[in-house]
Coordinates of C-alpha atoms in Angstrom, one line a residue:
M298 CA 109.5 199.1 133.8
R299 CA 113.2 198.3 133.1
Y300 CA 114.8 195.7 135.4
N301 CA 118.4 195.0 135.9
R302 CA 120.1 191.7 135.2
I303 CA 121.3 189.4 138.0
T304 CA 125.1 190.0 138.6
A305 CA 127.7 187.9 140.2
G306 CA 127.6 190.3 143.1
I307 CA 123.8 189.8 143.6
I308 CA 124.3 186.0 143.5
D309 CA 127.0 186.3 146.2
E310 CA 124.6 188.3 148.4
L311 CA 121.9 185.7 147.9
K312 CA 124.3 182.9 148.9
S313 CA 125.1 184.9 152.1
I314 CA 121.4 185.1 152.9
V315 CA 120.3 181.5 152.3
G316 CA 123.5 179.5 151.9
E317 CA 125.4 178.5 148.8
A318 CA 123.5 175.1 148.5
N319 CA 120.2 177.0 148.2
V320 CA 121.1 179.2 145.3
V321 CA 120.8 177.5 141.9
V322 CA 122.4 179.0 138.7
D323 CA 122.9 175.8 136.7
P324 CA 120.5 176.1 133.6
E325 CA 119.8 172.4 133.6
K326 CA 118.6 172.5 137.2
M327 CA 116.7 175.7 136.8
E328 CA 114.7 174.5 133.8
V329 CA 111.9 173.1 135.8
Y330 CA 111.4 176.5 137.5
G331 CA 110.8 178.1 134.1
R332 CA 107.4 176.6 133.6
D333 CA 104.2 175.4 135.3
E334 CA 101.5 173.1 134.0
V335 CA 100.6 175.3 131.0
S336 CA 101.7 173.3 128.0
E337 CA 102.5 176.0 125.5
A338 CA 106.1 177.2 125.1
M339 CA 105.1 180.9 124.9
W340 CA 104.3 180.7 128.7
Q341 CA 107.7 179.4 129.7
H342 CA 110.7 181.5 130.6
M343 CA 114.0 180.7 132.4
P344 CA 114.9 182.4 135.6
E345 CA 118.4 183.9 136.1
V346 CA 118.7 182.4 139.5
V347 CA 116.6 180.2 141.9
V348 CA 116.7 180.9 145.6
K349 CA 115.3 178.5 148.3
P350 CA 114.8 180.3 151.6
E351 CA 113.7 178.6 154.8
N352 CA 112.1 181.4 156.8
A353 CA 110.4 184.8 156.5
R354 CA 113.5 186.7 157.6
Q355 CA 115.5 185.3 154.7
I356 CA 112.7 186.2 152.3
S357 CA 112.6 189.7 153.8
E358 CA 116.3 190.2 153.1
I359 CA 115.9 188.9 149.5
M360 CA 113.1 191.4 148.8
K361 CA 115.2 194.3 150.2
L362 CA 118.0 193.2 148.0
A363 CA 115.7 193.0 144.9
N364 CA 114.3 196.4 145.6
R365 CA 117.8 197.9 145.9
E366 CA 119.0 196.3 142.7
L367 CA 115.7 196.6 140.8
V368 CA 115.5 192.9 139.9
P369 CA 112.2 191.0 139.6
V370 CA 111.2 188.3 142.1
T371 CA 108.8 185.5 141.2
P372 CA 107.5 183.5 144.2
R373 CA 106.9 179.8 143.4
G374 CA 105.2 176.9 145.2
A375 CA 104.9 173.4 143.6
G376 CA 104.6 174.7 140.1
T377 CA 101.2 173.1 139.5
G378 CA 99.6 176.3 138.4
L379 CA 97.6 176.6 135.1
A380 CA 98.1 180.3 134.3
A381 CA 101.9 180.8 134.2
G382 CA 101.5 182.6 137.5
A383 CA 104.7 181.3 139.0
V384 CA 106.8 181.5 135.8
P385 CA 109.5 184.2 135.7
M386 CA 108.3 185.8 132.5
L387 CA 110.8 188.7 133.0
G388 CA 113.7 186.6 134.3
G389 CA 115.3 187.6 137.6
I390 CA 114.9 185.6 140.8
V391 CA 112.6 182.6 141.3
L392 CA 111.9 182.4 145.1
S393 CA 111.0 178.8 145.7
L394 CA 109.1 178.0 148.9
E395 CA 109.8 174.3 148.7
R396 CA 111.9 174.2 151.9
M397 CA 109.3 175.9 154.0
N398 CA 107.3 172.6 154.4
R399 CA 106.4 172.2 158.0
I400 CA 103.1 171.9 159.8
L401 CA 103.7 174.1 162.7
E402 CA 100.6 173.4 164.9
V403 CA 97.3 171.6 165.2
D404 CA 95.3 173.6 167.6
K405 CA 92.5 171.3 168.8
E406 CA 91.1 173.8 171.2
N407 CA 90.4 176.5 168.6
L408 CA 90.2 174.1 165.5
F409 CA 93.1 175.6 163.6
M410 CA 96.1 174.3 161.8
V411 CA 99.1 176.6 161.2
T412 CA 101.4 175.7 158.4
E413 CA 104.3 176.9 156.3
P414 CA 103.5 177.5 152.6
G415 CA 105.4 174.5 151.2
V416 CA 103.2 171.8 152.7
T417 CA 101.2 169.9 150.2
T418 CA 97.4 170.3 150.5
G419 CA 97.2 166.5 150.7
E420 CA 99.4 166.4 153.8
V421 CA 97.2 169.1 155.4
Q422 CA 94.1 167.0 154.7
R423 CA 95.7 163.8 156.0
T424 CA 97.1 165.4 159.1
A425 CA 93.7 167.0 159.9
Q426 CA 91.9 163.6 159.3
A427 CA 94.3 161.8 161.5
E428 CA 93.2 164.1 164.4
G429 CA 89.5 163.6 163.5
Y430 CA 89.1 166.9 161.7
L431 CA 88.4 168.0 158.1
Y432 CA 90.3 170.6 156.1
A433 CA 87.8 171.2 153.4
G434 CA 89.9 173.0 150.9
D435 CA 90.2 170.3 148.1
P436 CA 91.8 171.2 144.8
C437 CA 92.1 168.3 142.4
S438 CA 95.9 168.6 142.7
A439 CA 95.9 168.1 146.5
D440 CA 98.8 165.6 146.5
S441 CA 101.1 167.9 144.4
S442 CA 100.0 171.5 145.1
F443 CA 101.3 173.5 148.0
I444 CA 99.0 175.2 150.5
G445 CA 100.8 178.5 149.8
G446 CA 99.9 178.2 146.1
N447 CA 96.3 177.4 147.1
V448 CA 96.2 180.6 149.1
A449 CA 97.8 182.7 146.3
T450 CA 95.3 181.5 143.7
N451 CA 92.3 181.1 146.1
A452 CA 92.1 177.5 144.7
G453 CA 88.7 175.9 144.4
G454 CA 88.2 172.3 143.5
N455 CA 85.6 169.6 144.0
K456 CA 84.1 170.6 147.4
A457 CA 83.7 174.3 146.8
V458 CA 79.9 173.9 146.2
K459 CA 79.4 173.0 149.9
Y460 CA 82.5 174.2 151.7
G461 CA 83.7 177.1 149.5
T462 CA 87.1 177.9 148.0
T463 CA 90.3 178.2 149.9
S464 CA 89.5 181.8 151.1
R465 CA 86.7 180.5 153.3
H466 CA 89.2 178.4 155.4
I467 CA 91.9 181.1 155.7
Y468 CA 91.7 183.2 158.9
G469 CA 95.3 184.5 159.0
V470 CA 98.5 184.8 157.0
E471 CA 102.1 185.8 157.8
V472 CA 103.3 187.8 154.7
V473 CA 106.5 189.3 153.5
L474 CA 105.6 192.5 151.7
P475 CA 107.4 193.6 148.5
N476 CA 109.5 196.1 150.4
G477 CA 110.7 193.3 152.8
D478 CA 108.4 194.1 155.8
I479 CA 107.0 191.1 157.6
V480 CA 103.4 191.3 158.9
T481 CA 100.9 188.9 160.4
L482 CA 97.3 189.6 159.2
G483 CA 94.5 188.0 161.1
G484 CA 95.1 184.8 163.1
K485 CA 92.9 182.5 165.1
C486 CA 90.0 184.9 165.7
V487 CA 86.9 183.7 163.9
K488 CA 85.5 187.2 163.8
N489 CA 87.7 190.2 162.9
V490 CA 86.5 193.5 161.4
T491 CA 89.4 195.6 162.8
G492 CA 90.2 197.6 159.7
Y493 CA 90.2 196.4 156.1
D494 CA 90.1 192.7 155.3
L495 CA 93.8 192.5 154.4
V496 CA 93.9 188.7 154.8
H497 CA 91.6 188.2 151.9
L498 CA 93.3 190.9 149.9
M499 CA 96.3 188.6 150.0
V500 CA 94.3 185.4 149.3
G501 CA 94.0 185.2 145.5
S502 CA 96.5 187.9 144.8
E503 CA 98.7 185.4 142.9
G504 CA 101.9 186.4 144.7
T505 CA 101.8 190.0 143.3
L506 CA 101.2 191.8 146.7
G507 CA 103.2 189.7 149.1
I508 CA 104.8 186.3 149.8
V509 CA 102.8 184.1 152.2
T510 CA 105.1 182.5 154.8
K511 CA 102.6 181.1 157.3
V512 CA 98.9 180.2 157.0
Y513 CA 96.2 179.8 159.6
L514 CA 93.7 177.2 158.4
K515 CA 90.3 176.6 159.9
L516 CA 89.4 173.0 160.7
M517 CA 86.0 171.4 161.2
P518 CA 84.7 168.1 162.6
L519 CA 85.2 165.3 160.1
P520 CA 82.0 164.0 158.6
Q521 CA 81.5 160.3 159.6
Y522 CA 79.7 159.2 156.4
V523 CA 80.3 159.8 152.7
A524 CA 78.6 158.5 149.6
D525 CA 79.2 159.1 145.9
L526 CA 76.9 158.8 142.9
L527 CA 77.8 158.5 139.2
V528 CA 74.9 159.2 136.9
P529 CA 75.2 159.0 133.1
F530 CA 72.9 161.1 130.9
D531 CA 72.0 160.7 127.2
D532 CA 71.7 164.5 126.8
I533 CA 74.2 167.1 128.2
E534 CA 71.5 169.7 128.8
K535 CA 69.6 167.3 131.0
A536 CA 72.8 166.6 132.9
I537 CA 73.5 170.2 133.5
N538 CA 69.9 171.1 134.3
I539 CA 69.9 168.5 137.1
V540 CA 72.3 170.7 139.1
P541 CA 69.9 173.5 140.2
T542 CA 67.2 170.9 140.5
I543 CA 69.2 169.0 143.2
M544 CA 69.8 172.1 145.3
T545 CA 66.3 173.7 144.8
H546 CA 63.9 170.8 144.6
G547 CA 65.9 168.4 146.6
G548 CA 66.9 170.9 149.3
I549 CA 70.4 169.3 149.4
I550 CA 73.7 171.0 149.1
P551 CA 76.1 168.2 147.9
T552 CA 79.7 168.2 148.9
C553 CA 80.7 167.8 145.3
L554 CA 78.7 168.1 142.1
E555 CA 80.8 167.5 139.0
F556 CA 80.2 166.9 135.3
M557 CA 82.1 165.5 132.3
D558 CA 81.0 165.7 128.7
N559 CA 81.4 162.7 126.2
L560 CA 84.8 163.9 124.9
S561 CA 86.1 163.9 128.4
I562 CA 84.7 160.5 129.1
K563 CA 86.3 159.1 126.0
A564 CA 89.6 160.7 126.9
A565 CA 89.5 159.1 130.3
E566 CA 88.7 155.7 128.8
L567 CA 91.7 156.0 126.5
Y568 CA 94.0 157.1 129.4
L569 CA 92.8 154.5 131.8
N570 CA 92.8 151.8 129.1
Q571 CA 89.4 150.6 130.2
Q572 CA 85.8 150.9 129.3
L573 CA 83.8 153.1 131.7
P574 CA 80.1 152.4 132.5
Y575 CA 77.9 154.0 129.9
G576 CA 81.0 155.3 128.0
D577 CA 78.9 156.5 125.2
A578 CA 76.7 158.7 127.4
A579 CA 76.5 162.4 126.5
A580 CA 77.6 163.3 130.0
Y581 CA 78.4 162.1 133.5
V582 CA 77.2 163.8 136.7
I583 CA 79.2 162.9 139.8
V584 CA 77.7 163.7 143.2
E585 CA 79.1 163.4 146.7
V586 CA 77.2 163.8 149.9
D587 CA 78.5 163.7 153.5
G588 CA 77.2 164.0 157.1
N589 CA 77.3 162.6 160.6
S590 CA 74.2 160.5 160.2
E591 CA 74.3 157.4 158.1
R592 CA 70.6 157.6 157.6
Q593 CA 70.7 161.2 156.5
V594 CA 73.4 160.5 154.0
Q595 CA 71.4 157.6 152.6
E596 CA 68.2 159.7 152.4
D597 CA 70.2 162.5 150.6
Y598 CA 71.7 160.2 148.0
E599 CA 68.4 158.4 147.5
T600 CA 66.6 161.8 146.9
I601 CA 69.3 162.9 144.5
G602 CA 69.3 159.5 142.6
K603 CA 65.5 159.7 142.2
L604 CA 65.7 163.3 140.9
C605 CA 68.3 162.3 138.4
L606 CA 66.3 159.3 137.1
E607 CA 63.2 161.5 136.8
N608 CA 65.1 164.0 134.8
G609 CA 66.9 161.9 132.2
G610 CA 69.5 159.9 134.2
L611 CA 70.2 156.5 132.6
E612 CA 71.2 154.8 135.8
V613 CA 72.5 155.7 139.3
F614 CA 75.7 154.0 140.5
V615 CA 76.2 154.4 144.3
A616 CA 79.5 154.1 146.2
D617 CA 79.7 154.2 150.0
N618 CA 83.2 152.8 150.6
K619 CA 86.7 153.9 149.6
S620 CA 87.1 151.2 146.9
T621 CA 83.9 151.9 145.0
Q622 CA 84.3 155.7 145.6
E623 CA 87.7 155.6 144.0
R624 CA 86.3 153.8 140.9
I625 CA 83.7 156.6 140.5
W626 CA 86.2 159.4 140.8
K627 CA 89.2 158.1 138.9
A628 CA 87.8 159.2 135.5
R629 CA 87.2 162.7 136.7
R630 CA 90.6 163.0 138.4
C631 CA 92.6 162.0 135.3
Y632 CA 91.0 164.6 133.1
A633 CA 94.1 166.8 132.5
E634 CA 96.4 163.8 132.1
A635 CA 94.0 162.2 129.7
L636 CA 93.7 165.3 127.5
R637 CA 97.5 165.7 127.6
M638 CA 97.9 162.2 126.1
I639 CA 95.6 163.0 123.3
S640 CA 97.1 166.4 122.6
P641 CA 100.3 167.3 124.4
V642 CA 99.7 171.0 123.6
Y643 CA 96.4 172.3 124.7
C644 CA 94.8 175.4 126.3
M645 CA 92.8 174.6 129.5
E646 CA 90.3 177.4 130.3
D647 CA 88.7 178.0 133.7
I648 CA 85.6 180.0 132.9
V649 CA 82.9 180.5 135.5
V650 CA 79.2 181.5 135.1
P651 CA 76.2 181.6 137.3
V652 CA 75.1 178.0 137.8
S653 CA 71.8 178.6 135.9
Q654 CA 73.8 179.7 132.9
I655 CA 75.9 176.6 132.5
P656 CA 73.7 175.1 129.8
R657 CA 73.9 178.3 127.7
A658 CA 77.6 178.5 128.2
L659 CA 78.2 174.8 127.1
E660 CA 75.8 175.3 124.1
A661 CA 77.9 178.3 123.0
I662 CA 81.2 176.5 123.5
N663 CA 80.0 173.6 121.3
R664 CA 78.8 176.1 118.7
I665 CA 82.2 177.8 118.7
A666 CA 84.0 174.5 118.5
E667 CA 82.0 173.5 115.4
K668 CA 82.6 176.9 113.8
Y669 CA 86.3 176.6 114.1
R670 CA 86.6 172.8 113.7
I671 CA 88.3 172.4 117.0
K672 CA 87.7 169.9 119.8
I673 CA 86.9 171.5 123.2
P674 CA 86.2 168.8 125.9
C675 CA 84.3 170.3 128.9
C676 CA 84.5 169.1 132.4
G677 CA 84.2 170.8 135.8
H678 CA 82.4 171.9 138.9
A679 CA 78.8 172.1 137.9
G680 CA 77.7 172.9 141.4
D681 CA 79.5 176.3 141.4
G682 CA 79.4 177.2 137.7
N683 CA 83.1 176.5 137.0
I684 CA 83.8 174.9 133.6
H685 CA 87.2 173.6 132.4
A686 CA 86.8 174.0 128.6
T687 CA 90.1 172.7 127.0
L688 CA 91.1 173.6 123.5
L689 CA 93.0 170.7 121.9
R690 CA 95.7 171.5 119.3
E691 CA 96.0 167.9 118.1
N692 CA 97.5 168.0 114.5
R693 CA 97.4 171.7 113.8
D694 CA 100.7 173.5 112.9
E695 CA 101.8 176.1 115.4
H696 CA 100.7 179.1 113.3
S697 CA 97.1 177.9 112.7
W698 CA 96.9 176.7 116.3
H699 CA 97.6 180.2 117.7
E700 CA 95.3 181.8 115.1
V701 CA 92.4 179.6 115.9
K702 CA 93.0 179.6 119.6
E703 CA 92.9 183.4 119.9
K704 CA 89.6 183.6 117.9
V705 CA 88.0 180.8 119.9
L706 CA 89.1 182.4 123.2
E707 CA 87.8 185.8 122.2
E708 CA 84.4 184.5 121.4
M709 CA 84.3 182.2 124.4
Y710 CA 85.2 185.0 126.8
R711 CA 82.6 187.3 125.2
V712 CA 79.9 184.7 125.8
V713 CA 81.0 184.2 129.4
Y714 CA 80.8 187.9 130.2
D715 CA 77.4 188.2 128.4
L716 CA 76.2 185.5 130.8
G717 CA 77.4 187.3 133.9
G718 CA 80.5 185.2 134.3
N719 CA 84.3 185.7 134.5
L720 CA 87.6 184.5 133.0
S721 CA 88.7 182.3 135.9
G722 CA 87.0 180.5 138.7
E723 CA 90.1 178.9 140.4
H724 CA 93.2 178.8 138.2
G725 CA 93.8 182.5 138.3
I726 CA 94.9 185.1 135.7
G727 CA 98.7 184.9 135.9
A728 CA 100.4 185.9 132.7
K729 CA 98.2 183.7 130.5
R730 CA 94.9 185.7 130.9
K731 CA 96.4 189.1 131.8
D732 CA 95.6 190.7 128.4
A733 CA 92.2 189.2 128.3
M734 CA 91.4 190.5 131.7
A735 CA 92.4 194.0 130.6
R736 CA 90.0 193.7 127.7
F737 CA 87.0 192.3 129.5
M738 CA 87.1 193.7 133.1
D739 CA 85.4 196.9 134.1
P740 CA 88.1 199.6 133.7
V741 CA 87.2 201.0 137.1
Q742 CA 87.9 197.7 138.8
L743 CA 91.1 197.3 136.8
N744 CA 92.3 200.6 138.0
M745 CA 91.5 199.7 141.6
I746 CA 93.8 196.6 141.2
R747 CA 96.5 198.7 139.6
S748 CA 96.3 201.2 142.5
I749 CA 96.6 198.6 145.1
K750 CA 99.6 196.9 143.4
K751 CA 101.4 200.3 143.0
A752 CA 100.8 201.2 146.6
L753 CA 102.2 198.0 148.0
D754 CA 104.9 197.4 145.4
P755 CA 106.0 200.8 144.1
N756 CA 109.1 199.4 142.3
L757 CA 107.0 196.6 140.7
I758 CA 109.5 194.0 141.9
L759 CA 107.1 191.2 143.0
N760 CA 105.8 188.8 140.3
P761 CA 105.7 191.4 137.6
G762 CA 103.9 190.7 134.3
K763 CA 101.1 188.9 136.2
V764 CA 97.4 189.8 136.6
V765 CA 97.7 193.4 135.5
D766 CA 100.2 195.7 133.9
V767 CA 100.9 198.8 135.9
F768 CA 101.8 201.9 134.0

């Protein structure tokens, strides 16, 4: 597909739609819009213009203009993505949703919150909590990511093992389609099988099928009691094997069930500049339980602690107040920043396998790391099979880094698919994993995705170069 360049005339029209102050053409000011959290320069690209609309009507006019002029549009939230999904790889317009940052309604009668896409997930959580409710979507980047980006990538996070990914909490969206049409899909009805499930076609579509301008979020009563456990293990296989044991033998579905390998623990110690308990352990398992009965929460964490100790846990640290809970979680939450300090250029992967296959996946990753003499710290959401395996460039030159990285990724992805897994559990495909998805996904499924994209976006205007190529 050949796109046209942005002209002075197009810029003037954009200014007439959103106002001159909300159209950015200064290269220095646009630089931040040419990248996300992916560290490699190959996944960065400057836009030709950045536009900041404040409502769906303005976005509709922008999309109609883009279709008429055949220029690409890349929707963007907070830019915290990890797959170059909001990077304008083909130039054109970056459509930033940062001004659409209002919480429109907290509906206590129906337990819904309605927001614009530019509200941070943390603000959604805090607003719900202040009213006595829980918004259970909880990506690790809650204080920096936008709820619209969470919807676009179907973000997961720590609590997905119990509460599910973002899609479980989305019952409706207002969307501007690629042709400029505005439509509301779903809403506040808990049940709705009137036609195809178009709400969840949009959730996880990474801004390739429509631009979300309003989100209907389901709330639930706020659990009154929470407790966290940190359990170090002297063997990573023992640590991972405890995951299905907790849920099958213990009969408990934890709120969170995370793990960190030793490389991740050591990186956190370096970043935090402090020694962590059992810092030489092979792995940490971090568990959270919640509920409305203090006694039940206590019984749950005692059961989990006993299972851990019986299956190779070295000790069980329990935290049942905010101060001690923060001490348990800070090592896990600084994972990305810690690795960035060790190796400013890295490749964070987001593979997912059935929970029972995590030990085999980690064993294979360690074997691949030894084969290619590369460090691959692993950390992630053990309770739902999502592993963040991060390739560190460290002191390699650029040529050898790319050569080794591609070989490692090819072998890692092959193992993942052989184990019944997939390329991404929560970060998405974006531009970064598009070619890999074309190699590994069932061709029939790939063609279904292409057909949907072509049907909704015949001019291939919206976020081109992401997820799939359409021929």
